[in-house]
Amino acid sequence: MPWIYLLAACLFVVGLKMLGSAATARKGNLISAIGMLLAIVATLLDHEIISFGWIIIGLALGSVIGAVIAYRVKMTAMPEMVALLNGSGGLASLLVGWGEYHMHPVTPVFTATAIYLAVLIGGITTTGSLLAYGKLSEKISGQARVFPNQQIVNGLLLVLAVLFGIVFAAHPESNYFIFILAILLSLVLGVLAVLPIGGADMPVVISLLNSYSGLAAAAAGFIIANNVLIVAGSLVGASGIILTRIMCKAMNRSLSHVLFSGFGSATARAEEGETAPGEVKAMTPEDAYFVLEAARSVVIVPGYGMAVAQAQHVVKELGALLEANGAEVKYAIHPVAGRMPGHMNVLLAEADVDYDQLVEMDAINPLLPTMDVAIVIGANDVVNPAARESESSPIYGMPIINVDQARTVFVLKRSLASGFAGVENPLFFKENTRMIFGDAKKTVQAMVGEFKIS
């Protein structure tokens, strides 16, 4: 049914385009899902399918697992869930390649190459995503781990993987052992690729692994001669690479620097624990109310701490009260805020914050010197002025939201601990900064309460 595949591919493209805007992202996701449904139905109606028994079992199990995940996973766990889904896609491609080769060991060079790529990229994606899941969920340390000569070891293993691929593609029927070694090698490469990455680079890892899963799916599409899988995999692979590039640009770093520099390692954290110059000035939510009540312009900068506290709904309520009081309210979104691309957009969309109030970093920075109050809610690295002022800082040169240029800055945080990148933040000690310690949700609720009783 080529015309159904063509329609599904068109829906993928339209849906992907709509995902580029917060205002149309939900509709774009639905359109893409409809496209995938059509593609699945068309494939299942293919006359070459002998039995639907295992397909029905797999469909039922997948539906149950997907429904449970969608219902139970909290917004704070969304990054690690995305990592697991990326890994699932990579594992599926690996198994498709392995299964096809096991059934048809005598195969043309092109198909053998596609099988090898699906297995290699799928294996790297699987273990890399599992390790990313562990770091993001803090089941293992999120700190980068770099051992001596790691880059050389990774390079040699990659060269070995290429050589295995050449040998396998030339004579696949007699190289099953090489094929198994390649699978094991891909799993090791996945671990070693993510091991030296930590801290603020995790959003880049998520988008890159997403791209890998798409490339593996495209290779699987060539194996089973399924055009819609090739198209879908190529779209995911290309969009993931583009998003990775956007993330790198947002941190003013190259992809090679992200992958091989070991950012967040012990060397990058050498200054952690040092006392920054100045004195912290604490404030209560009740005192902060008097400043907010007089403010005519307020910018709210959300971060991962807002996700942890599940404060997005009460933050929206505070924004509405500020607007009712005559203030202009904007939400400043940094591209790498949170632990996955678009993390803050998802949270604020869940709270039904008006899309027109979401402002990107480049658009809000020129306005910050004119803003009365900047409220930083659980963000750290993306507002750290050390990126602008300290050449010795590991994040120096990273574009940030310049909240320190606002007239008054409220930082809502549980403690003075460094952010996910492990870098001290001098913003806490600025003359115009007031720290409001405690759970972000309870702090904002206290501010909201002051507005309601006034």
Coordinates of C-alpha atoms in Angstrom, one line a residue:
M1 CA 0.0 0.0 0.0
P2 CA 2.4 2.7 -1.2
W3 CA -0.1 5.5 -1.0
I4 CA -0.7 4.9 2.7
Y5 CA 3.1 5.0 3.3
L6 CA 3.3 8.2 1.3
L7 CA 0.5 9.7 3.4
A8 CA 2.2 8.6 6.6
A9 CA 5.5 10.1 5.5
C10 CA 3.8 13.4 4.7
L11 CA 2.2 13.4 8.2
F12 CA 5.6 12.8 9.7
V13 CA 7.1 15.8 8.0
V14 CA 4.1 18.1 8.8
G15 CA 4.1 16.9 12.5
L16 CA 7.9 17.4 12.8
K17 CA 7.6 20.9 11.4
M18 CA 4.9 21.7 13.9
L19 CA 7.0 20.4 16.8
G20 CA 9.3 23.4 16.1
S21 CA 6.9 25.8 17.8
A22 CA 5.5 25.5 21.4
A23 CA 2.1 26.7 20.2
T24 CA 1.7 23.9 17.7
A25 CA 3.8 21.1 19.3
R26 CA 0.9 19.2 20.8
K27 CA -1.0 19.1 17.5
G28 CA 2.2 18.2 15.7
N29 CA 2.8 15.3 18.0
L30 CA -0.8 14.0 17.4
I31 CA -0.3 14.3 13.6
S32 CA 2.9 12.4 13.7
A33 CA 1.2 9.7 15.9
I34 CA -1.6 9.4 13.3
G35 CA 1.0 9.0 10.6
M36 CA 2.7 6.2 12.6
L37 CA -0.7 4.5 13.2
L38 CA -1.3 4.5 9.4
A39 CA 2.1 3.1 8.7
I40 CA 1.6 0.3 11.2
V41 CA -1.8 -0.6 9.9
A42 CA -0.6 -0.7 6.3
T43 CA 2.3 -2.9 7.3
L44 CA 0.1 -5.3 9.3
L45 CA -2.2 -5.6 6.3
D46 CA 0.7 -6.7 4.1
H47 CA 0.0 -10.1 2.6
E48 CA 3.5 -11.4 3.5
I49 CA 2.6 -11.6 7.2
I50 CA 2.0 -15.2 8.0
S51 CA 0.7 -15.0 11.6
F52 CA -0.6 -12.2 13.7
G53 CA -0.2 -14.2 17.0
W54 CA 3.1 -12.7 18.2
I55 CA 2.2 -9.3 16.7
I56 CA -1.0 -9.2 18.8
I57 CA 0.9 -10.2 21.9
G58 CA 3.6 -7.6 21.3
L59 CA 1.0 -4.9 20.6
A60 CA -0.9 -5.7 23.8
L61 CA 2.3 -5.7 25.9
G62 CA 3.6 -2.5 24.3
S63 CA 0.2 -0.7 24.8
V64 CA 0.1 -1.7 28.5
I65 CA 3.7 -0.6 29.1
G66 CA 3.2 2.6 27.2
A67 CA 0.0 3.5 29.1
V68 CA 1.6 2.8 32.4
I69 CA 4.6 4.9 31.6
A70 CA 2.4 7.8 30.3
Y71 CA 0.3 7.7 33.5
R72 CA 2.9 7.1 36.2
V73 CA 6.0 8.9 35.0
K74 CA 6.4 12.3 36.6
M75 CA 7.5 15.4 34.7
T76 CA 10.7 15.4 36.7
A77 CA 11.5 11.9 35.3
M78 CA 10.8 12.9 31.7
P79 CA 14.5 13.2 30.7
E80 CA 15.4 9.7 31.9
M81 CA 12.2 8.3 30.3
V82 CA 13.3 9.8 27.0
A83 CA 16.7 8.2 27.5
L84 CA 15.0 4.8 28.0
L85 CA 12.8 5.2 25.0
N86 CA 15.9 6.1 22.9
G87 CA 17.5 2.9 24.2
S88 CA 14.5 0.9 23.4
G89 CA 14.5 2.1 19.8
G90 CA 18.2 1.2 19.5
L91 CA 17.6 -2.2 20.9
A92 CA 14.7 -2.8 18.5
S93 CA 16.9 -2.0 15.5
L94 CA 19.7 -4.2 16.8
L95 CA 17.3 -7.2 17.2
V96 CA 15.8 -6.6 13.7
G97 CA 19.3 -6.7 12.2
W98 CA 20.4 -9.7 14.2
G99 CA 17.1 -11.6 13.4
E100 CA 17.3 -10.9 9.7
Y101 CA 21.0 -12.0 9.5
H102 CA 20.3 -15.1 11.6
M103 CA 17.5 -16.2 9.2
H104 CA 19.4 -15.2 6.0
P105 CA 23.2 -15.4 6.5
V106 CA 23.7 -15.3 2.8
T107 CA 22.9 -11.8 1.8
P108 CA 24.0 -9.1 -0.7
V109 CA 26.7 -6.6 0.4
F110 CA 24.3 -3.7 0.6
T111 CA 21.9 -5.6 3.0
A112 CA 24.8 -6.9 5.0
T113 CA 26.1 -3.4 5.4
A114 CA 22.6 -2.2 6.5
I115 CA 22.5 -5.1 9.0
Y116 CA 25.8 -4.2 10.4
L117 CA 25.0 -0.5 10.8
A118 CA 21.7 -1.2 12.5
V119 CA 23.4 -3.5 14.9
L120 CA 26.4 -1.2 15.6
I121 CA 24.4 2.0 16.0
G122 CA 21.6 0.2 17.8
G123 CA 24.0 -1.3 20.3
I124 CA 25.7 2.1 21.0
T125 CA 22.3 3.7 21.4
T126 CA 21.1 1.0 23.8
T127 CA 23.9 1.0 26.4
G128 CA 24.6 4.7 25.9
S129 CA 20.9 5.5 26.7
L130 CA 20.9 3.1 29.7
L131 CA 24.0 4.9 31.1
A132 CA 22.3 8.3 30.4
Y133 CA 19.2 7.1 32.2
G134 CA 21.3 6.2 35.2
K135 CA 23.0 9.6 35.3
L136 CA 19.8 11.5 34.8
S137 CA 17.9 9.6 37.4
E138 CA 20.9 9.9 39.8
K139 CA 21.0 6.1 40.3
I140 CA 24.6 6.5 39.4
S141 CA 26.8 9.6 39.7
G142 CA 26.1 12.2 37.0
Q143 CA 29.8 13.2 37.1
A144 CA 31.9 12.7 34.0
R145 CA 34.3 9.8 34.3
V146 CA 37.5 10.1 32.4
F147 CA 40.3 7.5 32.6
P148 CA 43.8 7.9 31.1
N149 CA 44.0 7.7 27.3
Q150 CA 40.2 7.3 27.1
Q151 CA 40.0 9.1 23.8
I152 CA 42.7 6.9 22.3
V153 CA 40.9 3.7 23.5
N154 CA 37.5 4.9 22.1
G155 CA 39.2 5.8 18.8
L156 CA 40.8 2.4 18.5
L157 CA 37.5 0.6 19.3
L158 CA 35.8 2.7 16.7
V159 CA 38.4 1.8 14.1
L160 CA 38.1 -1.9 15.1
A161 CA 34.3 -1.6 14.6
V162 CA 34.8 -0.3 11.1
L163 CA 37.2 -3.1 10.3
F164 CA 34.8 -5.7 11.6
G165 CA 32.1 -4.1 9.4
I166 CA 34.2 -4.3 6.2
V167 CA 35.1 -8.0 6.9
F168 CA 31.5 -8.9 7.7
A169 CA 30.0 -7.1 4.7
A170 CA 32.4 -8.9 2.3
H171 CA 31.5 -12.4 3.5
P172 CA 28.5 -12.3 5.9
E173 CA 27.7 -16.0 5.6
S174 CA 31.1 -17.1 7.1
N175 CA 31.5 -14.3 9.7
Y176 CA 28.9 -15.0 12.4
F177 CA 31.6 -14.9 15.1
I178 CA 32.7 -11.4 13.8
F179 CA 29.1 -10.3 13.9
I180 CA 28.7 -11.4 17.6
L181 CA 32.0 -9.6 18.4
A182 CA 30.6 -6.5 16.7
I183 CA 27.5 -6.6 18.9
L184 CA 29.6 -6.8 22.0
L185 CA 31.9 -4.0 20.8
S186 CA 28.9 -1.7 20.1
L187 CA 27.6 -2.2 23.6
V188 CA 31.0 -1.3 25.1
L189 CA 31.3 1.7 22.8
G190 CA 27.9 3.0 24.0
V191 CA 29.1 2.9 27.6
L192 CA 32.5 4.5 26.8
A193 CA 30.8 7.2 24.7
V194 CA 28.6 8.5 27.5
L195 CA 30.9 7.8 30.4
P196 CA 33.0 11.0 30.0
I197 CA 30.0 13.2 29.6
G198 CA 28.3 14.8 32.6
G199 CA 26.9 17.9 34.1
A200 CA 25.3 20.5 31.8
D201 CA 26.1 18.4 28.7
M202 CA 23.3 15.8 29.4
P203 CA 20.7 17.6 27.2
V204 CA 23.2 17.3 24.3
V205 CA 23.6 13.6 25.0
I206 CA 19.8 13.0 24.9
S207 CA 19.4 14.7 21.5
L208 CA 22.4 12.9 20.1
L209 CA 21.2 9.5 21.3
N210 CA 17.8 10.3 19.8
S211 CA 19.6 10.9 16.5
Y212 CA 21.4 7.6 16.8
S213 CA 18.1 5.7 17.4
G214 CA 16.7 7.3 14.2
L215 CA 19.8 6.3 12.2
A216 CA 19.6 2.7 13.5
A217 CA 15.9 2.6 12.6
A218 CA 16.6 3.9 9.0
A219 CA 19.2 1.1 8.6
A220 CA 16.6 -1.4 9.8
G221 CA 14.2 0.0 7.2
F222 CA 16.7 -0.9 4.5
I223 CA 17.1 -4.4 5.9
I224 CA 13.4 -5.2 5.7
A225 CA 12.8 -3.0 2.6
N226 CA 10.2 -0.8 4.5
N227 CA 10.1 2.7 3.0
V228 CA 8.2 4.4 5.7
L229 CA 10.7 3.1 8.4
I230 CA 13.5 4.5 6.3
V231 CA 11.7 7.9 6.1
A232 CA 10.8 8.0 9.8
G233 CA 14.3 7.0 10.9
S234 CA 15.9 9.5 8.6
L235 CA 13.7 12.3 9.9
V236 CA 14.5 11.4 13.5
G237 CA 18.2 11.1 12.8
A238 CA 18.4 14.4 10.9
S239 CA 16.3 16.3 13.4
G240 CA 18.3 14.9 16.3
I241 CA 21.6 16.1 14.7
I242 CA 20.1 19.5 14.2
L243 CA 18.9 19.7 17.8
T244 CA 22.3 18.6 19.0
R245 CA 23.8 21.4 17.0
I246 CA 21.4 23.9 18.6
M247 CA 22.2 22.6 22.0
C248 CA 26.0 22.9 21.4
K249 CA 25.5 26.5 20.1
A250 CA 23.5 27.3 23.2
M251 CA 26.6 26.3 25.3
N252 CA 29.1 27.9 22.9
R253 CA 30.8 24.5 22.5
S254 CA 31.5 22.2 19.6
L255 CA 30.1 18.7 19.5
S256 CA 33.6 17.2 19.6
H257 CA 34.3 19.2 22.8
V258 CA 31.1 17.9 24.4
L259 CA 31.9 14.3 23.5
F260 CA 35.6 14.3 24.4
S261 CA 36.4 17.0 26.9
G262 CA 35.0 15.3 29.9
F263 CA 33.1 18.4 31.1
G264 CA 31.9 17.9 34.6
S265 CA 34.9 15.8 35.6
A266 CA 37.0 16.2 38.7
T267 CA 39.2 18.7 36.9
A268 CA 36.3 20.9 35.9
R269 CA 35.1 20.8 39.5
A270 CA 38.3 21.9 41.0
E271 CA 36.9 25.1 42.2
E272 CA 33.8 23.5 43.8
G273 CA 33.5 24.3 47.4
E274 CA 35.5 27.5 47.2
T275 CA 33.8 30.5 48.8
A276 CA 32.8 33.2 46.3
P277 CA 33.5 36.8 47.3
G278 CA 30.7 38.7 48.9
E279 CA 27.9 37.9 51.4
V280 CA 24.6 36.1 50.7
K281 CA 21.6 38.2 51.4
A282 CA 18.6 36.0 52.4
M283 CA 14.9 37.1 52.1
T284 CA 11.6 35.6 53.1
P285 CA 8.7 35.1 50.7
E286 CA 6.7 37.6 52.7
D287 CA 9.3 40.3 52.2
A288 CA 9.7 39.4 48.6
Y289 CA 6.0 40.1 48.1
F290 CA 6.5 43.8 48.8
V291 CA 9.1 44.0 46.0
L292 CA 6.9 42.1 43.6
E293 CA 3.8 44.1 44.5
A294 CA 5.6 47.3 43.3
A295 CA 7.2 45.7 40.2
R296 CA 6.0 46.7 36.8
S297 CA 8.0 44.1 34.9
V298 CA 8.9 40.6 36.0
V299 CA 10.8 37.8 34.2
I300 CA 10.6 34.3 35.6
V301 CA 13.5 31.9 34.7
P302 CA 12.6 28.2 35.3
G303 CA 15.1 25.5 35.8
Y304 CA 15.3 21.8 36.9
G305 CA 14.6 22.8 40.5
M306 CA 11.1 23.9 39.4
A307 CA 10.6 20.5 37.8
V308 CA 11.7 18.7 41.0
A309 CA 9.4 20.8 43.2
Q310 CA 6.5 20.4 40.6
A311 CA 6.0 24.1 41.0
Q312 CA 4.9 25.0 37.4
H313 CA 1.2 25.3 38.2
V314 CA 1.7 27.6 41.2
V315 CA 4.3 29.6 39.2
K316 CA 1.6 30.2 36.6
E317 CA -0.7 31.3 39.4
L318 CA 1.9 33.8 40.6
G319 CA 2.4 35.1 37.1
A320 CA -1.4 35.6 36.7
L321 CA -1.5 37.6 40.0
L322 CA 1.4 39.7 39.0
E323 CA -0.4 40.6 35.7
A324 CA -3.6 41.4 37.5
N325 CA -1.5 43.7 39.7
G326 CA -0.4 45.6 36.5
A327 CA 3.0 43.9 35.9
E328 CA 4.3 42.6 32.6
V329 CA 5.3 39.0 33.0
K330 CA 7.6 36.9 30.8
Y331 CA 9.1 33.5 31.1
A332 CA 12.7 33.3 29.9
I333 CA 13.7 29.9 28.5
H334 CA 17.3 28.8 28.0
P335 CA 17.8 26.1 25.4
V336 CA 19.6 23.7 27.8
A337 CA 17.6 24.5 31.0
G338 CA 16.6 21.2 32.7
R339 CA 18.0 17.9 31.7
M340 CA 16.6 17.4 28.2
P341 CA 15.9 19.7 25.2
G342 CA 12.6 21.6 25.7
H343 CA 12.3 20.5 29.3
M344 CA 11.0 23.8 30.6
N345 CA 8.7 24.3 27.6
V346 CA 7.0 21.0 28.4
L347 CA 6.6 21.9 32.1
L348 CA 5.1 25.3 31.4
A349 CA 2.9 23.9 28.6
E350 CA 1.5 21.4 31.2
A351 CA 0.6 24.4 33.4
D352 CA -1.1 26.1 30.4
V353 CA 1.2 29.1 30.4
D354 CA 0.5 31.4 27.4
Y355 CA 2.9 30.6 24.6
D356 CA 3.3 34.3 23.9
Q357 CA 4.9 34.8 27.3
L358 CA 7.7 32.3 26.6
V359 CA 10.8 34.2 25.5
E360 CA 14.0 32.8 24.2
M361 CA 17.4 33.7 25.7
D362 CA 18.5 36.0 22.8
A363 CA 15.2 37.9 23.0
I364 CA 15.1 38.4 26.8
N365 CA 18.7 39.4 27.4
P366 CA 18.4 42.9 25.8
L367 CA 15.4 43.6 28.0
L368 CA 16.8 42.4 31.3
P369 CA 18.4 45.8 32.3
T370 CA 14.9 47.3 32.2
M371 CA 13.2 44.5 34.2
D372 CA 12.3 45.3 37.8
V373 CA 12.5 41.7 39.1
A374 CA 14.0 38.5 37.8
I375 CA 12.8 35.3 39.6
V376 CA 15.1 32.4 39.2
I377 CA 13.3 29.2 40.1
G378 CA 15.7 26.2 40.5
A379 CA 17.9 27.3 37.6
N380 CA 21.7 27.6 38.2
D381 CA 24.1 27.0 35.4
V382 CA 22.1 28.8 32.7
V383 CA 22.1 32.1 34.8
N384 CA 25.7 31.8 36.1
P385 CA 27.5 35.1 35.4
A386 CA 30.8 33.2 35.7
A387 CA 30.2 32.1 32.1
R388 CA 30.5 35.8 31.2
E389 CA 33.0 37.1 33.8
S390 CA 35.5 34.3 34.7
E391 CA 37.8 32.9 32.1
S392 CA 38.9 30.2 34.5
S393 CA 35.4 28.8 34.8
P394 CA 34.6 25.5 33.0
I395 CA 31.4 27.2 31.5
Y396 CA 33.2 30.4 30.4
G397 CA 31.8 31.5 27.0
M398 CA 28.5 29.6 27.4
P399 CA 25.6 32.0 26.6
I400 CA 23.4 32.6 29.7
I401 CA 20.3 34.5 30.7
N402 CA 21.8 37.7 32.2
V403 CA 19.4 37.9 35.2
D404 CA 22.1 39.7 37.2
Q405 CA 21.4 42.8 35.0
A406 CA 17.8 43.1 36.3
R407 CA 17.2 45.6 39.1
T408 CA 16.4 42.9 41.6
V409 CA 17.0 39.1 41.4
F410 CA 15.2 36.6 43.5
V411 CA 16.9 33.1 43.5
L412 CA 14.6 30.4 44.8
K413 CA 16.8 27.5 45.9
R414 CA 17.1 24.9 48.6
S415 CA 20.7 25.7 49.4
L416 CA 23.9 27.3 48.0
A417 CA 24.9 24.0 46.4
S418 CA 26.3 24.1 42.8
G419 CA 24.2 23.1 39.9
F420 CA 24.3 19.9 37.7
A421 CA 27.5 21.2 36.1
G422 CA 29.2 21.4 39.5
V423 CA 30.3 25.0 39.1
E424 CA 30.1 27.7 41.8
N425 CA 27.6 30.5 41.0
P426 CA 28.7 34.1 41.9
L427 CA 25.1 35.2 41.2
F428 CA 24.2 34.3 44.7
F429 CA 26.5 36.9 46.1
K430 CA 25.6 39.8 43.8
E431 CA 24.5 43.1 45.4
N432 CA 21.1 43.0 43.7
T433 CA 20.5 39.3 44.5
R434 CA 18.3 38.0 47.3
M435 CA 18.3 34.3 48.1
I436 CA 14.9 32.7 49.2
F437 CA 15.8 29.3 50.6
G438 CA 13.4 26.4 50.6
D439 CA 11.2 24.2 48.4
A440 CA 10.3 26.2 45.3
K441 CA 6.7 25.2 45.3
K442 CA 6.2 26.2 49.0
T443 CA 8.1 29.5 48.4
V444 CA 5.9 30.5 45.5
Q445 CA 2.8 29.4 47.3
A446 CA 3.7 31.7 50.1
M447 CA 4.1 34.6 47.6
V448 CA 0.8 33.8 46.1
G449 CA -0.8 33.7 49.6
E450 CA 0.5 37.2 50.3
F451 CA -1.1 38.5 47.1
K452 CA -4.4 36.9 47.9
I453 CA -4.6 38.4 51.5
S454 CA -3.5 41.9 50.5

